[in-house]
Structure formats: structure tokens, C-alpha cells
Amino acid sequence: MRSLTEEEAKTVFEKLAVYVGRNISLIVDDAEDPHSFVVQKNRVFYARRRLEKLSTNFARKNLMSVGTCIGKFTNHGKFILHITALDLISKYAKYKLWVKPNGEMPFLYGNNIVKAHIGKMSDDIPEHTGVVIYSMNDTPLGFGLTARATAEVRALDPTTLVALRQADIGEYLRSEETLFVT
């Protein structure tokens, strides 16, 4: 387990900033409950500093994880957010999109969101921006990227794609044998 290098930190923060914007400072600089980002193998974890210090008592080969897994680095150095980052992202999300009950199941089965399934959405969402997708009772379901700006969505027909799915909570069941494998 080690801290992120400067290049890795930049990559992780750029990916998180897509969804939380300037609220990234709230994630990093929490004086009451300090956290840090650490790497174990190719996975990035968001852990309390106290827990991180305690984890140094274990050999690296015996330590599987510490804190919350945010995502992983690919072999090419790209960073992919996992669905396990949803709790962190949803607290500080800049843009939000709510899905009607008839659109929840298609989204949880891994499909993108069409206009007919949108209940409401944040104002002034630009195109190709990260959004957190909620059910109508404010339960976070996943996150994705907008395919259209908010102003365009109002004039579209019901079958047009509005948000592209990046991750959803259905992955816990669909990918349970590979989600936590290192």
C-alpha cells in the first residue's frame, strides 16, 4: 500500500472532477475526518488516515484492501471509476439526474437513459458532463455522462439517449465474481 504519485493523483482527481467539479476540495481537505487516496496493486482506495497508518502493520501480500475502492488503473495508465465510488461521488455531485420508476430497471440492467425515463434533472447541465443518476426517492443508482445538454433535452423525442451509463448498482450482481478480484 502506498500513496498516489503526483501523476496518478492528477489522473484520479481529473476523473473525480468530472462528477463533483470544484467540490473535489471537500473530498480531499476534510479537516474533521482526514482521508487519503492510496494504491494497493492497481486499485485506488479512499481511506481514513488513521486506518491507513494501521494498515502498515500488515504485509502487503496479506492486505487485500483498506477503505473504499474508488477505481483502478488500467495497464495503459488510465483510471476507471468503480461503482463502489458512488457513495463518495453522490455526496458531492455537481449535476444530478432523476429517473422515473419505469426507467430504473432498464438502467440497472446496464442500459443508457432515454428521455422518456427522466423524471427531472439539474438545470444547465452541459453536454458530455458527469451526472449522478438517482431514483425519484433520491437513492443513488449510478453515474454516467450526459449525451445532450439540458436545454436540448426538452425538445427531443422520448426515445433519444440523454445519459450514457458508466456504472450502476446492478453491477454488484452482474459482476460479483470479478468486481472485487485484484
Short mmCIF file of C-alpha atoms in Angstrom, two decimals:
data_model
loop_
_atom_site.label_atom_id
_atom_site.label_comp_id
_atom_site.label_asym_id
_atom_site.label_seq_id
_atom_site.Cartn_x
_atom_site.Cartn_y
_atom_site.Cartn_z
CA MET A 1 0.00 0.00 0.00
CA ARG A 2 1.40 3.36 -0.99
CA SER A 3 0.28 6.93 -1.58
CA LEU A 4 -0.55 8.09 -5.09
CA THR A 5 2.25 9.53 -7.16
CA GLU A 6 1.76 13.05 -8.49
CA GLU A 7 0.80 11.77 -11.95
CA GLU A 8 -1.60 9.17 -10.53
CA ALA A 9 -3.20 11.76 -8.24
CA LYS A 10 -3.74 14.09 -11.17
CA THR A 11 -5.42 11.31 -13.16
CA VAL A 12 -7.69 10.32 -10.26
CA PHE A 13 -8.67 13.90 -9.42
CA GLU A 14 -9.42 14.71 -13.06
CA LYS A 15 -11.77 11.72 -13.23
CA LEU A 16 -13.49 12.62 -9.94
CA ALA A 17 -13.78 16.27 -11.02
CA VAL A 18 -15.93 15.19 -13.97
CA TYR A 19 -18.63 14.26 -11.46
CA VAL A 20 -18.06 16.56 -8.48
CA GLY A 21 -16.50 19.65 -10.08
CA ARG A 22 -14.93 22.06 -7.63
CA ASN A 23 -16.35 20.01 -4.73
CA ILE A 24 -13.24 17.85 -5.05
CA SER A 25 -11.65 20.06 -2.41
CA LEU A 26 -14.32 18.87 0.06
CA ILE A 27 -13.25 15.28 -0.56
CA VAL A 28 -9.54 15.94 -0.19
CA ASP A 29 -9.41 18.64 2.51
CA ASP A 30 -11.77 17.38 5.22
CA ALA A 31 -10.16 18.64 8.44
CA GLU A 32 -12.59 16.84 10.80
CA ASP A 33 -12.15 13.41 9.23
CA PRO A 34 -8.92 13.32 7.18
CA HIS A 35 -8.82 10.82 4.34
CA SER A 36 -6.25 9.99 1.71
CA PHE A 37 -6.00 8.08 -1.53
CA VAL A 38 -3.77 5.02 -1.56
CA VAL A 39 -2.88 2.37 -4.13
CA GLN A 40 -2.81 -1.36 -3.48
CA LYS A 41 -1.71 -3.23 -6.60
CA ASN A 42 -3.61 -1.32 -9.31
CA ARG A 43 -6.65 -0.35 -7.19
CA VAL A 44 -7.15 3.09 -5.65
CA PHE A 45 -8.70 3.29 -2.19
CA TYR A 46 -10.14 6.23 -0.28
CA ALA A 47 -9.24 5.55 3.36
CA ARG A 48 -9.16 7.32 6.68
CA ARG A 49 -5.60 8.32 7.50
CA ARG A 50 -5.79 6.52 10.83
CA LEU A 51 -6.81 3.31 9.08
CA GLU A 52 -4.06 3.79 6.51
CA LYS A 53 -1.46 4.07 9.27
CA LEU A 54 -2.79 0.96 10.99
CA SER A 55 -2.61 -0.99 7.73
CA THR A 56 1.18 -0.62 7.65
CA ASN A 57 1.31 -3.31 10.35
CA PHE A 58 0.38 -5.94 7.76
CA ALA A 59 2.47 -7.31 4.93
CA ARG A 60 1.40 -6.07 1.50
CA LYS A 61 0.70 -9.59 0.26
CA ASN A 62 -1.66 -10.19 3.20
CA LEU A 63 -3.56 -6.92 2.78
CA MET A 64 -6.42 -7.06 0.29
CA SER A 65 -7.96 -3.62 0.73
CA VAL A 66 -8.28 -0.67 3.05
CA GLY A 67 -11.07 1.89 2.95
CA THR A 68 -13.37 2.25 -0.06
CA CYS A 69 -12.24 1.14 -3.50
CA ILE A 70 -12.70 4.12 -5.82
CA GLY A 71 -11.44 2.55 -9.03
CA LYS A 72 -8.46 1.03 -10.72
CA PHE A 73 -5.67 1.90 -13.11
CA THR A 74 -5.54 0.02 -16.38
CA ASN A 75 -2.30 -1.32 -17.83
CA HIS A 76 -2.15 1.79 -20.03
CA GLY A 77 -2.33 4.19 -17.07
CA LYS A 78 -5.98 5.21 -17.48
CA PHE A 79 -8.19 5.39 -14.41
CA ILE A 80 -11.61 3.73 -14.32
CA LEU A 81 -14.11 4.60 -11.59
CA HIS A 82 -15.92 1.66 -9.99
CA ILE A 83 -19.47 1.61 -8.76
CA THR A 84 -18.05 1.44 -5.23
CA ALA A 85 -17.19 5.16 -5.62
CA LEU A 86 -20.90 6.03 -5.88
CA ASP A 87 -21.29 6.91 -2.19
CA LEU A 88 -18.41 9.36 -2.37
CA ILE A 89 -19.48 10.88 -5.68
CA SER A 90 -23.17 11.19 -4.81
CA LYS A 91 -22.44 13.28 -1.69
CA TYR A 92 -20.65 15.96 -3.68
CA ALA A 93 -22.21 15.64 -7.15
CA LYS A 94 -22.44 18.80 -9.18
CA TYR A 95 -25.09 17.61 -11.63
CA LYS A 96 -27.91 15.16 -10.91
CA LEU A 97 -30.50 13.32 -12.94
CA TRP A 98 -33.57 11.56 -11.52
CA VAL A 99 -35.06 8.53 -13.26
CA LYS A 100 -38.76 7.62 -13.20
CA PRO A 101 -39.68 4.23 -11.71
CA ASN A 102 -40.28 2.78 -15.21
CA GLY A 103 -36.68 3.68 -16.14
CA GLU A 104 -34.94 2.27 -13.07
CA MET A 105 -34.88 -1.37 -14.13
CA PRO A 106 -33.56 -0.75 -17.66
CA PHE A 107 -30.80 1.40 -16.16
CA LEU A 108 -29.94 -1.21 -13.52
CA TYR A 109 -29.70 -3.85 -16.25
CA GLY A 110 -26.92 -1.82 -17.85
CA ASN A 111 -28.79 0.30 -20.40
CA ASN A 112 -28.40 4.00 -21.10
CA ILE A 113 -31.09 6.53 -20.15
CA VAL A 114 -33.59 7.82 -22.71
CA LYS A 115 -35.67 10.98 -22.39
CA ALA A 116 -38.86 9.04 -21.59
CA HIS A 117 -37.26 7.76 -18.36
CA ILE A 118 -36.17 11.13 -16.98
CA GLY A 119 -38.20 12.46 -14.07
CA LYS A 120 -36.17 15.62 -13.53
CA MET A 121 -32.63 16.88 -13.96
CA SER A 122 -30.40 19.67 -12.70
CA ASP A 123 -30.53 22.96 -14.59
CA ASP A 124 -27.85 23.95 -17.08
CA ILE A 125 -26.12 20.58 -17.42
CA PRO A 126 -23.67 20.83 -20.32
CA GLU A 127 -23.19 18.09 -22.88
CA HIS A 128 -20.63 15.34 -22.09
CA THR A 129 -20.56 16.08 -18.36
CA GLY A 130 -20.67 13.63 -15.47
CA VAL A 131 -24.00 13.16 -13.69
CA VAL A 132 -25.13 11.05 -10.79
CA ILE A 133 -28.35 9.17 -11.51
CA TYR A 134 -30.93 8.92 -8.73
CA SER A 135 -34.29 7.25 -8.36
CA MET A 136 -37.24 9.57 -7.71
CA ASN A 137 -36.89 8.92 -3.95
CA ASP A 138 -33.25 10.19 -4.01
CA THR A 139 -31.50 6.82 -3.90
CA PRO A 140 -28.26 6.94 -5.93
CA LEU A 141 -28.41 4.33 -8.69
CA GLY A 142 -25.23 5.05 -10.61
CA PHE A 143 -23.35 7.60 -12.65
CA GLY A 144 -22.76 8.42 -16.26
CA LEU A 145 -22.16 11.11 -18.87
CA THR A 146 -24.76 13.32 -20.49
CA ALA A 147 -25.26 12.88 -24.21
CA ARG A 148 -27.25 16.13 -24.50
CA ALA A 149 -27.37 19.46 -22.70
CA THR A 150 -30.39 20.26 -20.52
CA ALA A 151 -31.67 22.86 -22.97
CA GLU A 152 -31.65 20.32 -25.83
CA VAL A 153 -33.41 17.59 -23.85
CA ARG A 154 -36.70 19.46 -23.65
CA ALA A 155 -37.14 19.41 -27.44
CA LEU A 156 -36.16 15.75 -28.02
CA ASP A 157 -38.45 12.83 -28.74
CA PRO A 158 -38.87 10.21 -25.96
CA THR A 159 -36.55 7.57 -27.45
CA THR A 160 -33.46 9.76 -27.70
CA LEU A 161 -30.45 8.96 -25.48
CA VAL A 162 -29.87 11.55 -22.78
CA ALA A 163 -27.29 9.91 -20.50
CA LEU A 164 -24.70 7.24 -21.14
CA ARG A 165 -24.25 4.76 -18.29
CA GLN A 166 -20.79 4.45 -16.79
CA ALA A 167 -21.68 2.39 -13.71
CA ASP A 168 -24.83 1.32 -11.88
CA ILE A 169 -25.63 -0.57 -8.69
CA GLY A 170 -26.76 -3.56 -10.76
CA GLU A 171 -23.06 -4.28 -11.28
CA TYR A 172 -22.90 -5.68 -7.77
CA LEU A 173 -24.94 -8.62 -9.05
CA ARG A 174 -23.85 -8.75 -12.70
CA SER A 175 -20.13 -8.63 -11.91
CA GLU A 176 -19.92 -10.00 -8.40
CA GLU A 177 -17.26 -12.59 -9.23
CA THR A 178 -14.91 -10.01 -10.80
CA LEU A 179 -15.73 -6.73 -9.04
CA PHE A 180 -13.52 -7.22 -6.01
CA VAL A 181 -10.88 -9.50 -7.52
CA THR A 182 -7.42 -7.93 -7.60
#
